[in-house]
Amino acid sequence: MSELNRRDFVKLCAITSMGLVIGIPVPGRAEVTEKELHPLIRINSGGQIIIYAQNPDMGQGVKTALPMIIAEELDVDWASVKVEQARWDPRLQNQFSGGSLSVRLNYNTMRQAGASARAMLLAAAADQLNRPIQELETQRGYVVDPSGNRRLSYGELAEAAGALPVPDAPDLKNVKDFRLIGTSVADVDLDAINSGRQHYSLDLKLPDMLYAVVRRCPHGDGQPVSFDASDARTITGVVDFHVLRNTDHGGRIILPNCPNFVSGVAVLATSTWAAMQGAEKLKVEWQMPDSRDDSDELMHRFEQALDAEAEIVRQDGDAAFGDLENSIDLNYRLPFLAHMPMEPMNCTAHVSGNRAEVWAPTQNPPMAAEAVAKVLEIPQENITINVMRAGGAFGRRYYADFITDTVLLSRQFGRPVKTVWSREDDVRHGYFRPASVQRVRAATSAGKISHWHQKVVSHPRQVYLERDGSPAEIGNYEFPAGFVPNLLFDYVSVPARVPLGQWRGTEHSSNVFVVSSAIDELAHKAGIDPVTFWLNLVGDEQFVQVREDFRFDASRLGHVIKVAAKRARWGTPLPSGKGRGISVSYNQGIWVAEIAEVTVADDRLKVDRITCAIDCGLVVNPQGAVNQVEGGIVDGLAAALYGKITVRDGIVQESNFHDYQFCRIDDIPDIDVHFVDSDDSPRGLGEGPLAPVAPAVTNAIFAATGKRVRELPIQL
Amino acid sequence: MIRFTLNDRDYEYSGDDDTPLLWVLRDSAGLTGTKYGCGTGQCRACTVHVNGQARRACVTSIKSVTGQTVTTIEGLSHDASHPVQQAWRETNVAQCGYCQSGQIMAVAAMLERRPAPSDEDIDREHRNICRCGTYPRIRKAIHRAAELSRKEPDNE
Ligand code: FES
Ligand code: FES
C-alpha cells in the first residue's frame, strides 16, 4: 500500500469510533476484505497481514518487538506485515507499558497468538485441500502441501480460517528455528518519524475541536476559589473558561495508584497559542492546603528519622555489629526526579452523550478507561481509548490525570477538546521519583561482606497513591539479600504531600546507587580491587535462594561483571585525573554490570566511557535493544549530573529545561553495550541499565580523585 | 496579513502578529512535523529553516518571517531522501522520534555551513535535546550524512 493510503488508513482509524475497519480502499483494485483471526491479527484477501501492537510505544520499541514475536510464530515475511497500534481492548491481557514488563509478560501470549492463527490457517487449508493437517506445513505466508506441490496463501485462507475456533494450546516453534526474532528490524514508524509525518497525539486535530490549557493550582492539593478572566478574554481566539475541581470528580487520587487531574481553571480557545496566552493572563485565587512541603526541610526530616523506629523488611542473622574492622556507616541522599518526556502531556477527547472517545499517549490504556468511566460515570464498554505513539513517557504517562480533565471538558462543551500542557505545566505537575535518605552500616570479613544494614527513609509513594501493601521503598528480594549472612533492610516512612509516582525503575534507581556505592567503599576499606570484591560477593554457587519463591542465578551476575571488566579493560593503568568505577544491578529479571571511565580536571567531570554488559535473556530485536540500553544509560547519566526537583512551600520550583537540565550531546560518553548470549525468555530493558550509571560514575570519581560522592545529583 | 514562503508555496497568515511561527505551522498550516518541546528556545524540537538557517520556531514571531522563506521537515524533501534523513534511517536514530524532526533540521542546516563537522564541532554546535538519549546514534548519523552529502553535491 502506498504511503498516502497508509496514512489515509491511519487517519480513518483515528476518526472512526469503535467500529472495526473492514474494507480498505486500494487504488485500482476491487475492495479487499479483512478477517480477524485473533484480536491482534487480521489478514486481508490480498495477503496483507495486519498485526496490532498490543502495548503502547513511547520509544521503547514494543510496537516493533511484540508484532515480531507474533510474525515469527505466524510464519510470515516481515515485509508483508503492516503494524498498527491496538486500541484499548479488554480482551487483551497486560495491555500496559511499565515496569519493563511489555515483552517479559507478553512473550508467551504473543507467541501463542501467532501460533493459534497459524494453526487456524493450517486447519482451513487441510479442509480445502482435503489433506490431513499434519502433512501440511507453512512457508512464509503460505500453507504448502509438499506431496502435491500445491499451496494456498494466507490471504486466500483468511476468510475460512477466521471462522474456526481459536485453539488453546497451539504448537510453538522451537526457539532454535527462529528466523525473525533475534534479527535487527527497523522501528515500524521510522520512515514516518524521519519525514515528520508520524502522528503523536499532540498533532491531532478533529473537526470542531477546541484547544484547552488549564491553569492548575500550583499546589497539587489546592483548589480554585474564584477567577478573573477580563484580561484573558481580550486574547483573540479565547472562547470560554471552565472551573475543574477534582473534589467534584472523585478526589485527588481517583483509583488506587491513579492520580486524578489537578484542580484549576481551563481556558478554551480556537488555537493552542490562544489557549496558552489566555491561561497565562487568567487571575485565579487559590485555596492552598495547610501542609506545604519544602524539599530541603523534608530531607532534613528524613535524616532525623534515621533514628526513628523502622519497619523491618528483611532480617537474616544479626546485622548489628560492634567494632568490626573495615566497617562503614554512611548516609546517602537522593533527590526527587521528574520525567519530562519530550512530548508534553496532552490528550484529545470527544464525549457525546454517554460515549467517550479518547486519543492519548497513555502507557496504561486499561487504567485510562477505568478512570474515564469513573469521572464520567459511564460504563467502560462505552469508551474507546486510541493509543497514540508517545513522545517519551518514562513512567509519567502511566497515570490518567491528563485524561480525566480532558473528557470532562469535552462533555462540558459538547465538542472535541484537546488539552495541551505547557512544558512548565509538565514539570510542575509531575509525579516524582521519591526522594530518600538511606543509611548503610556494613562490614567485611575475610574479603566478603559479613554484615549489611540498609535503612531507607522516604515519604512513601504507596501511601501517596493510596495503594495497598507495604509502603517500604526497598524490597525483601533486593541485592545483596541472600549474599550476606547478617542482613537487615528496614524502612521509615515520613508523611508528606509531594506528588510521587513511578519513574524509570523507581526505587530501584535509588537503591542501586546506595548499594553499589557502599560496596565500593567496603572494597576499598578492605584493600581489595572492586571487581574482585564483587566477584567474591557473588561467589561460586550458581544459584542463591534469595526468597522461598526467588532463586537467583548468581552465575549470570558473575558473568556480566567479568564481561564488563574485560571490555572496559579494568585494571589497565590510566593517567592521573582519570578513574574507573563499577556498579552492578539486578532488576526485573535482568543482570547488568556497568563500568564508567571518567576524567576530573579543575573540578570538572567528564564521563569518557560507559561499558555495559547485560543479560536479559533472548534479545528480540537487537537494534532496538541497543537503542533502549543506550537511552537508559543516557537517562541515568542525566539524572546523576542534573536531576533534582526542588519544592518550596508545596510548590515545585523548576519549570523547564533551563532549570531541570538534561544531557546534550557533549555530555555523552562512548557507550559500549554488550548483550550476553542467552536463549532464556526475553526480559524488558527499559529500566535495568539506568540505575547502575550513577554509582559507576561516582565510584570512578573516587578512583580518579579520592573524593566520595554520596548525594545526587553529583557535585564536585 | 503576513506573507511568506512556506515549503516552496506562498502562505498567508491573518492572525495575531506576535504568534510564534511554531503555532502557525502546527495549528494553522497543519504542518505538525515541527514539534513543541519547551516553548522557550531550550530544546530545539521546533527547529525549522528560515532562509536556510536553523531557527527555533517557538521563539520566532510570525511577523519576523514576513517575506522570508520557511522550510519545515515536511519540505526538506518529499520522500525522506535528504542525506540527513537517509543517514537517520540507516542509523536507526529514533526512539520515540518526537525530537527527531528538530534534530534533522538542525543537522541539515549545520551541514550547509560546515560540510564535514568534527566531533568537537558537533559538541559545540548541535544543541538539540533528545530526551530518549539517542545521542550516540545522532553523532554517527551526522558523520554519515556529511559523507552522503559529499556524494550528492546537488541534493538540497
Ligand atoms: S520548543 Fe522551541 S526550543 Fe523547545
Ligand atoms: S527520540 Fe525521543 S526525544 Fe529524541
Short mmCIF file of N, CA and C and ligand atoms in Angstrom, two decimals, chain B residues 22 35-46 56 58, ligand 1:
data_model
loop_
_atom_site.label_atom_id
_atom_site.label_comp_id
_atom_site.label_asym_id
_atom_site.label_seq_id
_atom_site.Cartn_x
_atom_site.Cartn_y
_atom_site.Cartn_z
N LEU B 22 5.95 28.63 15.39
CA LEU B 22 5.63 27.24 15.73
C LEU B 22 4.13 26.95 15.65
N LYS B 35 7.87 20.29 16.15
CA LYS B 35 7.35 19.90 17.45
C LYS B 35 7.51 20.97 18.52
N TYR B 36 6.60 20.90 19.47
CA TYR B 36 6.69 21.74 20.67
C TYR B 36 7.32 20.91 21.78
N GLY B 37 8.42 21.42 22.36
CA GLY B 37 9.04 20.70 23.47
C GLY B 37 9.19 21.55 24.71
N CYS B 38 9.42 22.86 24.53
CA CYS B 38 9.64 23.71 25.70
C CYS B 38 9.05 25.10 25.53
N GLY B 39 8.98 25.59 24.32
CA GLY B 39 8.41 26.91 24.08
C GLY B 39 9.31 28.06 24.47
N THR B 40 10.52 27.76 24.96
CA THR B 40 11.39 28.84 25.44
C THR B 40 12.77 28.81 24.78
N GLY B 41 12.89 28.09 23.68
CA GLY B 41 14.17 28.10 22.99
C GLY B 41 15.23 27.18 23.57
N GLN B 42 14.82 26.27 24.45
CA GLN B 42 15.80 25.40 25.10
C GLN B 42 16.08 24.10 24.33
N CYS B 43 15.04 23.47 23.86
CA CYS B 43 15.19 22.07 23.43
C CYS B 43 15.43 21.92 21.93
N ARG B 44 14.98 22.84 21.16
CA ARG B 44 15.15 22.86 19.70
C ARG B 44 14.36 21.80 18.96
N ALA B 45 13.35 21.25 19.60
CA ALA B 45 12.47 20.30 18.90
C ALA B 45 11.72 21.00 17.78
N CYS B 46 11.66 22.33 17.85
CA CYS B 46 10.86 23.11 16.90
C CYS B 46 11.71 23.68 15.76
N ARG B 56 14.63 28.50 15.83
CA ARG B 56 13.70 27.88 16.77
C ARG B 56 12.34 28.54 16.59
N CYS B 58 9.62 28.26 18.07
CA CYS B 58 8.83 28.66 19.25
C CYS B 58 9.18 30.06 19.73
S1 FES C 1 10.06 24.09 21.51
FE1 FES C 1 11.33 25.54 20.59
S2 FES C 1 13.23 25.27 21.52
FE2 FES C 1 11.92 23.89 22.60
#
